[in-house]
Structure formats: C-alpha cells, structure tokens
PDB file of C-alpha atoms and ligand atoms in Angstrom:
ATOM      1  CA  MET A  15       0.825 -91.527 -25.297  1.00 35.00           C
ATOM      2  CA  MET A  16       4.277 -93.054 -25.148  1.00 36.00           C
ATOM      3  CA  GLN A  17       5.991 -94.410 -28.225  1.00 33.00           C
ATOM      4  CA  VAL A  18       5.264 -98.087 -28.655  1.00 34.00           C
ATOM      5  CA  LEU A  19       7.951-100.256 -30.134  1.00 34.00           C
ATOM      6  CA  PRO A  20       7.091-103.143 -32.425  1.00 33.00           C
ATOM      7  CA  ILE A  21       7.978-106.673 -31.409  1.00 31.00           C
ATOM      8  CA  GLN A  22      11.519-107.285 -32.556  1.00 30.00           C
ATOM      9  CA  SER A  23      13.612-110.373 -32.662  1.00 31.00           C
ATOM     10  CA  CYS A  24      17.373-110.695 -32.804  1.00 32.00           C
ATOM     11  CA  ALA A  25      20.256-113.043 -33.422  1.00 33.00           C
ATOM     12  CA  THR A  26      20.035-114.638 -29.982  1.00 34.00           C
ATOM     13  CA  THR A  27      16.477-115.882 -30.508  1.00 35.00           C
ATOM     14  CA  GLN A  28      17.598-119.123 -32.112  1.00 35.00           C
ATOM     15  CA  ASP A  29      20.402-119.645 -29.598  1.00 35.00           C
ATOM     16  CA  SER A  30      17.805-119.633 -26.841  1.00 38.00           C
ATOM     17  CA  ALA A  31      16.542-123.006 -27.993  1.00 35.00           C
ATOM     18  CA  VAL A  32      19.807-124.509 -26.797  1.00 40.00           C
ATOM     19  CA  SER A  33      19.420-126.081 -23.358  1.00 51.00           C
ATOM     20  CA  GLY A  34      21.133-124.570 -20.330  1.00 76.00           C
ATOM     21  CA  LYS A  35      20.429-120.919 -20.733  1.00 92.00           C
ATOM     22  CA  LEU A  36      19.690-117.834 -18.740  1.00 97.00           C
ATOM     23  CA  ILE A  37      16.632-115.813 -19.766  1.00 97.00           C
ATOM     24  CA  VAL A  38      16.037-112.373 -18.294  1.00 98.00           C
ATOM     25  CA  LEU A  39      12.578-110.816 -18.286  1.00 98.00           C
ATOM     26  CA  THR A  40      12.608-107.145 -17.372  1.00 98.00           C
ATOM     27  CA  GLY A  41      10.441-104.048 -17.727  1.00 97.00           C
ATOM     28  CA  PRO A  42       8.719-101.525 -15.462  1.00 95.00           C
ATOM     29  CA  SER A  43       6.807-102.560 -12.369  1.00 89.00           C
ATOM     30  CA  GLY A  44       3.136-103.172 -13.186  1.00 90.00           C
ATOM     31  CA  VAL A  45       3.721-103.960 -16.865  1.00 96.00           C
ATOM     32  CA  GLY A  46       2.640-107.563 -16.293  1.00 96.00           C
ATOM     33  CA  LYS A  47       5.964-109.419 -15.973  1.00 96.00           C
ATOM     34  CA  GLY A  48       4.808-111.522 -13.033  1.00 93.00           C
ATOM     35  CA  THR A  49       1.506-112.439 -14.678  1.00 95.00           C
ATOM     36  CA  LEU A  50       3.241-113.325 -17.953  1.00 97.00           C
ATOM     37  CA  MET A  51       5.829-115.337 -16.054  1.00 96.00           C
ATOM     38  CA  ARG A  52       3.193-117.340 -14.180  1.00 95.00           C
ATOM     39  CA  SER A  53       1.427-118.230 -17.435  1.00 97.00           C
ATOM     40  CA  LEU A  54       4.718-119.121 -19.097  1.00 97.00           C
ATOM     41  CA  LEU A  55       5.587-121.448 -16.207  1.00 96.00           C
ATOM     42  CA  GLN A  56       2.167-123.071 -16.345  1.00 97.00           C
ATOM     43  CA  ARG A  57       2.623-123.801 -20.027  1.00 96.00           C
ATOM     44  CA  HIS A  58       6.241-124.886 -19.566  1.00 96.00           C
ATOM     45  CA  PRO A  59       6.843-126.511 -16.177  1.00 95.00           C
ATOM     46  CA  GLU A  60      10.312-127.502 -17.403  1.00 94.00           C
ATOM     47  CA  LEU A  61      11.446-123.885 -17.032  1.00 97.00           C
ATOM     48  CA  TYR A  62      13.252-123.121 -13.792  1.00 97.00           C
ATOM     49  CA  TYR A  63      12.054-119.875 -12.220  1.00 97.00           C
ATOM     50  CA  SER A  64      14.625-118.270  -9.980  1.00 97.00           C
ATOM     51  CA  VAL A  65      12.987-117.191  -6.704  1.00 98.00           C
ATOM     52  CA  SER A  66      14.574-113.923  -5.567  1.00 98.00           C
ATOM     53  CA  ALA A  67      15.340-112.652  -2.098  1.00 98.00           C
ATOM     54  CA  THR A  68      13.783-109.341  -1.086  1.00 98.00           C
ATOM     55  CA  THR A  69      13.532-107.060   1.917  1.00 98.00           C
ATOM     56  CA  ARG A  70      10.012-106.007   0.827  1.00 96.00           C
ATOM     57  CA  ARG A  71       7.151-107.143   3.048  1.00 95.00           C
ATOM     58  CA  PRO A  72       5.019-109.952   1.621  1.00 95.00           C
ATOM     59  CA  ARG A  73       1.818-108.832  -0.115  1.00 89.00           C
ATOM     60  CA  PRO A  74      -1.376-110.666   0.798  1.00 89.00           C
ATOM     61  CA  GLY A  75      -1.252-114.153  -0.702  1.00 92.00           C
ATOM     62  CA  GLU A  76       2.492-114.181  -1.353  1.00 94.00           C
ATOM     63  CA  ILE A  77       4.241-117.319  -0.182  1.00 96.00           C
ATOM     64  CA  GLU A  78       7.736-117.565   1.306  1.00 98.00           C
ATOM     65  CA  GLY A  79      10.011-119.546  -1.015  1.00 97.00           C
ATOM     66  CA  LYS A  80       7.513-119.419  -3.888  1.00 95.00           C
ATOM     67  CA  ASN A  81       7.161-115.724  -4.678  1.00 94.00           C
ATOM     68  CA  TYR A  82      10.246-114.540  -2.813  1.00 97.00           C
ATOM     69  CA  TYR A  83      12.517-115.324   0.090  1.00 98.00           C
ATOM     70  CA  PHE A  84      11.481-112.526   2.432  1.00 98.00           C
ATOM     71  CA  ILE A  85      14.502-111.509   4.484  1.00 98.00           C
ATOM     72  CA  SER A  86      15.637-108.586   6.652  1.00 98.00           C
ATOM     73  CA  ARG A  87      17.886-105.820   5.378  1.00 98.00           C
ATOM     74  CA  SER A  88      20.735-106.965   7.610  1.00 98.00           C
ATOM     75  CA  LYS A  89      20.455-110.543   6.311  1.00 98.00           C
ATOM     76  CA  PHE A  90      20.360-109.242   2.728  1.00 98.00           C
ATOM     77  CA  GLU A  91      23.459-107.130   3.307  1.00 98.00           C
ATOM     78  CA  GLN A  92      25.240-110.088   4.851  1.00 98.00           C
ATOM     79  CA  LEU A  93      24.412-112.368   1.890  1.00 98.00           C
ATOM     80  CA  ALA A  94      25.405-109.650  -0.581  1.00 98.00           C
ATOM     81  CA  SER A  95      28.767-109.145   1.116  1.00 98.00           C
ATOM     82  CA  GLN A  96      29.352-112.916   0.914  1.00 98.00           C
ATOM     83  CA  GLY A  97      28.778-112.787  -2.865  1.00 97.00           C
ATOM     84  CA  GLU A  98      25.624-114.885  -2.654  1.00 98.00           C
ATOM     85  CA  PHE A  99      23.760-112.855  -5.299  1.00 98.00           C
ATOM     86  CA  LEU A 100      24.250-113.143  -9.041  1.00 97.00           C
ATOM     87  CA  GLU A 101      22.855-109.612  -9.254  1.00 98.00           C
ATOM     88  CA  SER A 102      21.088-107.331  -6.830  1.00 98.00           C
ATOM     89  CA  ALA A 103      19.482-103.907  -6.782  1.00 97.00           C
ATOM     90  CA  GLU A 104      17.537-101.500  -4.637  1.00 96.00           C
ATOM     91  CA  PHE A 105      14.069-100.845  -6.021  1.00 90.00           C
ATOM     92  CA  ALA A 106      11.437 -98.518  -4.545  1.00 83.00           C
ATOM     93  CA  GLY A 107      13.121 -98.605  -1.138  1.00 90.00           C
ATOM     94  CA  ASN A 108      13.734-102.361  -0.938  1.00 96.00           C
ATOM     95  CA  TYR A 109      16.550-104.708  -1.881  1.00 98.00           C
ATOM     96  CA  TYR A 110      16.084-107.535  -4.382  1.00 98.00           C
ATOM     97  CA  GLY A 111      18.613-110.188  -5.381  1.00 98.00           C
ATOM     98  CA  THR A 112      18.989-113.389  -7.404  1.00 98.00           C
ATOM     99  CA  PRO A 113      20.516-116.325  -5.489  1.00 98.00           C
ATOM    100  CA  ARG A 114      23.744-117.173  -7.301  1.00 97.00           C
ATOM    101  CA  GLU A 115      24.303-120.826  -6.557  1.00 97.00           C
ATOM    102  CA  ALA A 116      20.867-122.214  -7.422  1.00 96.00           C
ATOM    103  CA  VAL A 117      20.778-120.389 -10.757  1.00 97.00           C
ATOM    104  CA  LEU A 118      24.273-121.433 -11.837  1.00 95.00           C
ATOM    105  CA  ARG A 119      23.607-125.031 -10.821  1.00 95.00           C
ATOM    106  CA  GLN A 120      20.416-125.127 -12.906  1.00 96.00           C
ATOM    107  CA  VAL A 121      22.057-123.555 -15.971  1.00 95.00           C
ATOM    108  CA  GLN A 122      25.046-125.895 -15.704  1.00 93.00           C
ATOM    109  CA  SER A 123      22.749-128.905 -15.533  1.00 94.00           C
ATOM    110  CA  GLY A 124      21.122-127.865 -18.796  1.00 95.00           C
ATOM    111  CA  HIS A 125      17.951-126.068 -17.708  1.00 95.00           C
ATOM    112  CA  LEU A 126      16.346-122.942 -19.081  1.00 96.00           C
ATOM    113  CA  VAL A 127      16.432-120.557 -16.142  1.00 97.00           C
ATOM    114  CA  VAL A 128      14.183-117.499 -16.072  1.00 97.00           C
ATOM    115  CA  LEU A 129      14.865-114.377 -14.022  1.00 98.00           C
ATOM    116  CA  GLU A 130      12.166-111.727 -13.621  1.00 97.00           C
ATOM    117  CA  ILE A 131      14.079-108.671 -12.450  1.00 97.00           C
ATOM    118  CA  GLU A 132      14.229-104.869 -12.687  1.00 94.00           C
ATOM    119  CA  LEU A 133      16.472-102.785 -14.934  1.00 95.00           C
ATOM    120  CA  LYS A 134      19.639-102.416 -12.845  1.00 96.00           C
ATOM    121  CA  GLY A 135      19.809-106.137 -12.153  1.00 97.00           C
ATOM    122  CA  ALA A 136      19.059-106.966 -15.790  1.00 98.00           C
ATOM    123  CA  ARG A 137      21.975-104.736 -16.811  1.00 97.00           C
ATOM    124  CA  GLN A 138      24.260-106.573 -14.376  1.00 97.00           C
ATOM    125  CA  ILE A 139      23.249-109.920 -15.898  1.00 97.00           C
ATOM    126  CA  ARG A 140      23.831-108.598 -19.428  1.00 96.00           C
ATOM    127  CA  ALA A 141      27.312-107.526 -18.395  1.00 96.00           C
ATOM    128  CA  SER A 142      28.251-110.786 -16.658  1.00 94.00           C
ATOM    129  CA  PHE A 143      26.325-113.207 -18.946  1.00 95.00           C
ATOM    130  CA  PRO A 144      26.368-111.685 -22.456  1.00 94.00           C
ATOM    131  CA  GLU A 145      25.009-114.972 -23.801  1.00 94.00           C
ATOM    132  CA  ALA A 146      21.795-114.604 -21.755  1.00 96.00           C
ATOM    133  CA  LEU A 147      18.595-113.855 -23.676  1.00 97.00           C
ATOM    134  CA  SER A 148      17.118-110.587 -22.427  1.00 98.00           C
ATOM    135  CA  ILE A 149      13.502-109.596 -22.994  1.00 98.00           C
ATOM    136  CA  PHE A 150      12.071-106.175 -22.166  1.00 98.00           C
ATOM    137  CA  ILE A 151       8.317-105.959 -21.588  1.00 98.00           C
ATOM    138  CA  LEU A 152       6.730-102.626 -22.510  1.00 98.00           C
ATOM    139  CA  PRO A 153       3.285-101.284 -21.574  1.00 97.00           C
ATOM    140  CA  PRO A 154       0.991-100.170 -24.410  1.00 97.00           C
ATOM    141  CA  SER A 155       1.031 -96.677 -22.834  1.00 96.00           C
ATOM    142  CA  PHE A 156       2.133 -94.964 -19.652  1.00 94.00           C
ATOM    143  CA  ALA A 157      -1.499 -94.325 -18.670  1.00 95.00           C
ATOM    144  CA  GLU A 158      -2.208 -98.053 -18.958  1.00 96.00           C
ATOM    145  CA  LEU A 159       0.859 -98.820 -16.838  1.00 95.00           C
ATOM    146  CA  GLU A 160      -0.472 -96.544 -14.086  1.00 93.00           C
ATOM    147  CA  ARG A 161      -3.908 -98.188 -14.372  1.00 94.00           C
ATOM    148  CA  ARG A 162      -2.332-101.621 -13.916  1.00 94.00           C
ATOM    149  CA  ILE A 163      -0.281-100.602 -10.895  1.00 90.00           C
ATOM    150  CA  ARG A 164      -3.344 -99.016  -9.281  1.00 91.00           C
ATOM    151  CA  GLY A 165      -5.587-101.897 -10.338  1.00 90.00           C
ATOM    152  CA  ARG A 166      -3.292-104.335  -8.583  1.00 81.00           C
ATOM    153  CA  GLY A 167      -4.266-102.442  -5.422  1.00 78.00           C
ATOM    154  CA  GLN A 168      -1.277-103.645  -3.459  1.00 76.00           C
ATOM    155  CA  ASP A 169       0.975-100.603  -3.239  1.00 80.00           C
ATOM    156  CA  SER A 170       0.689 -97.450  -1.135  1.00 87.00           C
ATOM    157  CA  GLU A 171       0.365 -94.047  -2.894  1.00 90.00           C
ATOM    158  CA  GLU A 172       4.006 -93.419  -2.067  1.00 90.00           C
ATOM    159  CA  ALA A 173       5.094 -96.761  -3.524  1.00 87.00           C
ATOM    160  CA  ILE A 174       2.969 -96.149  -6.635  1.00 90.00           C
ATOM    161  CA  ALA A 175       4.600 -92.738  -7.161  1.00 90.00           C
ATOM    162  CA  ARG A 176       8.077 -94.224  -6.787  1.00 88.00           C
ATOM    163  CA  ARG A 177       7.302 -97.057  -9.194  1.00 87.00           C
ATOM    164  CA  LEU A 178       5.885 -94.663 -11.811  1.00 91.00           C
ATOM    165  CA  GLN A 179       8.852 -92.336 -11.556  1.00 91.00           C
ATOM    166  CA  ARG A 180      11.187 -95.268 -11.988  1.00 90.00           C
ATOM    167  CA  ALA A 181       9.135 -96.612 -14.911  1.00 93.00           C
ATOM    168  CA  HIS A 182      10.013 -93.580 -17.079  1.00 92.00           C
ATOM    169  CA  GLU A 183      13.721 -94.275 -16.666  1.00 91.00           C
ATOM    170  CA  GLU A 184      13.257 -98.002 -17.224  1.00 93.00           C
ATOM    171  CA  ILE A 185      11.253 -97.660 -20.444  1.00 96.00           C
ATOM    172  CA  GLU A 186      13.972 -95.476 -21.960  1.00 96.00           C
ATOM    173  CA  ALA A 187      16.362 -98.424 -21.574  1.00 97.00           C
ATOM    174  CA  ALA A 188      14.197-100.890 -23.529  1.00 97.00           C
ATOM    175  CA  ASN A 189      16.511-100.919 -26.542  1.00 97.00           C
ATOM    176  CA  GLU A 190      19.471-102.150 -24.499  1.00 97.00           C
ATOM    177  CA  PHE A 191      17.846-105.583 -24.473  1.00 97.00           C
ATOM    178  CA  ASP A 192      17.690-108.293 -27.126  1.00 97.00           C
ATOM    179  CA  ILE A 193      13.932-108.281 -27.636  1.00 97.00           C
ATOM    180  CA  GLN A 194      11.132-105.817 -26.842  1.00 98.00           C
ATOM    181  CA  ILE A 195       7.595-107.090 -26.406  1.00 98.00           C
ATOM    182  CA  VAL A 196       4.556-104.871 -25.810  1.00 98.00           C
ATOM    183  CA  ASN A 197       2.165-106.397 -23.267  1.00 98.00           C
ATOM    184  CA  ASP A 198      -1.066-105.023 -24.716  1.00 98.00           C
ATOM    185  CA  ASP A 199      -3.061-108.145 -25.556  1.00 98.00           C
ATOM    186  CA  PHE A 200      -1.913-110.675 -22.968  1.00 98.00           C
ATOM    187  CA  GLU A 201      -2.018-113.798 -25.173  1.00 98.00           C
ATOM    188  CA  THR A 202      -0.093-112.062 -27.960  1.00 98.00           C
ATOM    189  CA  ALA A 203       2.624-110.998 -25.536  1.00 98.00           C
ATOM    190  CA  LEU A 204       2.797-114.469 -23.983  1.00 98.00           C
ATOM    191  CA  ASN A 205       3.122-116.095 -27.399  1.00 98.00           C
ATOM    192  CA  ALA A 206       5.914-113.667 -28.317  1.00 98.00           C
ATOM    193  CA  ILE A 207       7.839-114.545 -25.151  1.00 98.00           C
ATOM    194  CA  GLU A 208       7.332-118.226 -25.833  1.00 96.00           C
ATOM    195  CA  ALA A 209       8.629-117.805 -29.375  1.00 96.00           C
ATOM    196  CA  ALA A 210      11.711-115.973 -28.121  1.00 96.00           C
ATOM    197  CA  VAL A 211      12.481-118.519 -25.403  1.00 95.00           C
ATOM    198  CA  PHE A 212      11.871-121.653 -27.473  1.00 93.00           C
ATOM    199  CA  GLY A 213      12.745-120.266 -30.896  1.00 86.00           C
ATOM    200  CA  LYS A 214       9.300-121.146 -32.261  1.00 65.00           C
TER     201      LYS A 214
HETATM  202  P1  ADP B 317       4.749-106.734 -12.742  1.00 57.03           P
HETATM  203  O1  ADP B 317       5.114-108.133 -12.304  1.00 57.03           O
HETATM  204  O2  ADP B 317       5.421-106.324 -14.015  1.00 57.03           O
HETATM  205  O3  ADP B 317       4.933-105.719 -11.651  1.00 57.03           O
HETATM  206  P2  ADP B 317       1.998-107.746 -12.670  1.00 57.03           P
HETATM  207  O4  ADP B 317       2.175-109.068 -13.328  1.00 57.03           O
HETATM  208  O5  ADP B 317       1.800-107.700 -11.188  1.00 57.03           O
HETATM  209  O6  ADP B 317       3.178-106.733 -13.091  1.00 57.03           O
HETATM  210  O7  ADP B 317       0.756-107.038 -13.393  1.00 57.03           O
HETATM  211  C1  ADP B 317       0.210-105.801 -12.955  1.00 57.03           C
HETATM  212  C2  ADP B 317      -1.296-105.797 -13.215  1.00 57.03           C
HETATM  213  O8  ADP B 317      -1.534-105.730 -14.628  1.00 57.03           O
HETATM  214  C3  ADP B 317      -1.995-107.054 -12.700  1.00 57.03           C
HETATM  215  O9  ADP B 317      -3.223-106.672 -12.107  1.00 57.03           O
HETATM  216  C4  ADP B 317      -2.232-107.869 -13.978  1.00 57.03           C
HETATM  217  O10 ADP B 317      -3.368-108.693 -13.871  1.00 57.03           O
HETATM  218  C5  ADP B 317      -2.434-106.776 -15.030  1.00 57.03           C
HETATM  219  N1  ADP B 317      -2.069-107.185 -16.400  1.00 57.03           N
HETATM  220  C6  ADP B 317      -0.991-107.918 -16.793  1.00 57.03           C
HETATM  221  N2  ADP B 317      -0.973-108.063 -18.143  1.00 57.03           N
HETATM  222  C7  ADP B 317      -2.057-107.390 -18.614  1.00 57.03           C
HETATM  223  C8  ADP B 317      -2.594-107.161 -19.941  1.00 57.03           C
HETATM  224  N3  ADP B 317      -2.007-107.642 -21.043  1.00 57.03           N
HETATM  225  N4  ADP B 317      -3.722-106.424 -20.040  1.00 57.03           N
HETATM  226  C9  ADP B 317      -4.333-105.919 -18.925  1.00 57.03           C
HETATM  227  N5  ADP B 317      -3.885-106.101 -17.652  1.00 57.03           N
HETATM  228  C10 ADP B 317      -2.750-106.822 -17.491  1.00 57.03           C
HETATM  229  P1  5GP B 318       7.733-106.310  -6.657  1.00 57.03           P
HETATM  230  O1  5GP B 318       8.000-105.580  -5.379  1.00 57.03           O
HETATM  231  O2  5GP B 318       6.619-105.650  -7.447  1.00 57.03           O
HETATM  232  O3  5GP B 318       7.531-107.792  -6.476  1.00 57.03           O
HETATM  233  O4  5GP B 318       9.035-106.176  -7.567  1.00 57.03           O
HETATM  234  C1  5GP B 318       9.571-104.919  -7.838  1.00 57.03           C
HETATM  235  C2  5GP B 318      10.575-105.045  -8.978  1.00 57.03           C
HETATM  236  O5  5GP B 318      11.679-105.822  -8.526  1.00 57.03           O
HETATM  237  C3  5GP B 318      10.002-105.760 -10.198  1.00 57.03           C
HETATM  238  O6  5GP B 318      10.384-105.010 -11.348  1.00 57.03           O
HETATM  239  C4  5GP B 318      10.683-107.114 -10.171  1.00 57.03           C
HETATM  240  O7  5GP B 318      10.897-107.638 -11.468  1.00 57.03           O
HETATM  241  C5  5GP B 318      12.014-106.748  -9.536  1.00 57.03           C
HETATM  242  N1  5GP B 318      12.724-107.892  -8.947  1.00 57.03           N
HETATM  243  C6  5GP B 318      12.218-109.019  -8.386  1.00 57.03           C
HETATM  244  N2  5GP B 318      13.195-109.839  -7.999  1.00 57.03           N
HETATM  245  C7  5GP B 318      14.363-109.235  -8.325  1.00 57.03           C
HETATM  246  C8  5GP B 318      15.745-109.606  -8.215  1.00 57.03           C
HETATM  247  O8  5GP B 318      16.131-110.664  -7.725  1.00 57.03           O
HETATM  248  N3  5GP B 318      16.656-108.707  -8.655  1.00 57.03           N
HETATM  249  C9  5GP B 318      16.319-107.518  -9.212  1.00 57.03           C
HETATM  250  N4  5GP B 318      17.293-106.728  -9.652  1.00 57.03           N
HETATM  251  N5  5GP B 318      15.034-107.146  -9.366  1.00 57.03           N
HETATM  252  C10 5GP B 318      14.063-107.989  -8.925  1.00 57.03           C
END
C-alpha cells in the first residue's frame, strides 16, 4: 500500500478565486483526472478547458477538437519548433502539448483556464507561470491505480506497463505542487478541487 497524503491547502488557494488564472491538474495516468475534469466542467461551464494536441491515436469515442487535436508527429514537431506550445512532453511513446495562444488569450481576458497534463508539462508550467494553481491528484493506492487503468480497457498491455512504471515516478513528485488531493471517493475529490479552484 502506498503512502496516502492528506488533502492539503496552501497560500495560493485564495488567490485562485481571482479571475484570469491558470489551473494545472496533474497526477498519474488512470488516477481519474479526466473524469474529475469532466465533472468539474459540467458543474462550472464558465471554466475554459484547454484542449491539447497529441500524436496518440484517438480512443473509441474520442472527438477531434473536444478531447484532443490528434496530429502527426511531424506536425507536432513543426508546431513545437514554432513555439506554438506553452508546454509539451513525451508520455508513453506519444507527444502531448498545450496550445499557447488560446490559453494565454483566455487567461488575459479574465477566464479560469484549466490544463489537465502530465508531470513534465506541469513542471514546465510551474516554472514559467509560478502564479498558476497546481493540483496533484493521487490514487488511494497503487493497486487501485492499476485497477483503474485496466478497468478503462483502452490501453494495450505494453501501454499499461509504461503508464504504471511512469506512475511511480510521478507520485513521488506530488509534493512539488500546491495542493494534493486523493481521488478515493469521487465526490469528495471533486469537492476538494472545486474548493481549491473557487476558494470555497
Ligand atoms: P486519467 O484521466 O487520470 O488517466 P480517467 O479519468 O480516465 O484517468 O480515469 C481512469 C478510470 O478510473 C476510469 O475508468 C474512471 O471511471 C475511474 N475512476 C475515476 N475516479 C474514480 C474513483 N474516485 N473511484 C473509482 N474509479 C474512478
Ligand atoms: P492520455 O493518453 O491518457 O489521454 O493522456 C496521457 C497523459 O498525458 C495524461 O496524464 C494526461 O494528463 C497527459 N496530457 C494530456 N494533454 C497533455 C498536454 O497538453 N501536455 C502534457 N504535458 N500532458 C498532457
């Protein structure tokens, strides 16, 4: 059983209530970030979710422009070399990146902008936007994380192994971020994110 951290808050929690802010949600693959994000957006349609670009193939049901912009590796490399990404990283054999212009435009016009990204990208955002609110989502245990990745049923054995290997490294970095939230009971975790984002 991995060590489970309690929910913590920090000085930036109140600042996050100020409009025009970048919020970073990170944590290992399969921990529930996407599911939490979808529920958060349903409750708060005023949040702007940044749709990332990726070279990963779409999973069944994923929609171009809604879940991701699905692009080729050569296109990704071209955009990256033109500085079009606010952050980018390779994860489990694919590239992922946050479109720079759309995010900056939304923040500058006063919106709360949410990024759901992996560790390396989250570190890049922390370095370039120290005022961003960063939230790390933890699983209740490593065994449960594996169950969730397998339960999702959308990754090959090889991809699952890569994601689990990476998860160990990611979880060790949890304390680098402003707030840690354990996604055990879904509603509790969602409420904790909401409180952090809106300072409730
Ligand atoms: P991520 O975006 O972090 O890779 P997902 O949102 O795809 O993770 O979630 C992985 C799986 O875990 C999904 O099948 C999801 O329904 C499930 N899940 C998410 N949160 C919980 C929770 N609190 N308890 C049990 N299962 C969960
Ligand atoms: P998935 O392939 O499961 O959709 O995503 C794999 C990982 O990539 C997840 O941890 C997800 O949060 C992360 N991710 C998605 N978009 C981006 C992005 O734009 N940048 C970075 N750095 N990671 C991303």
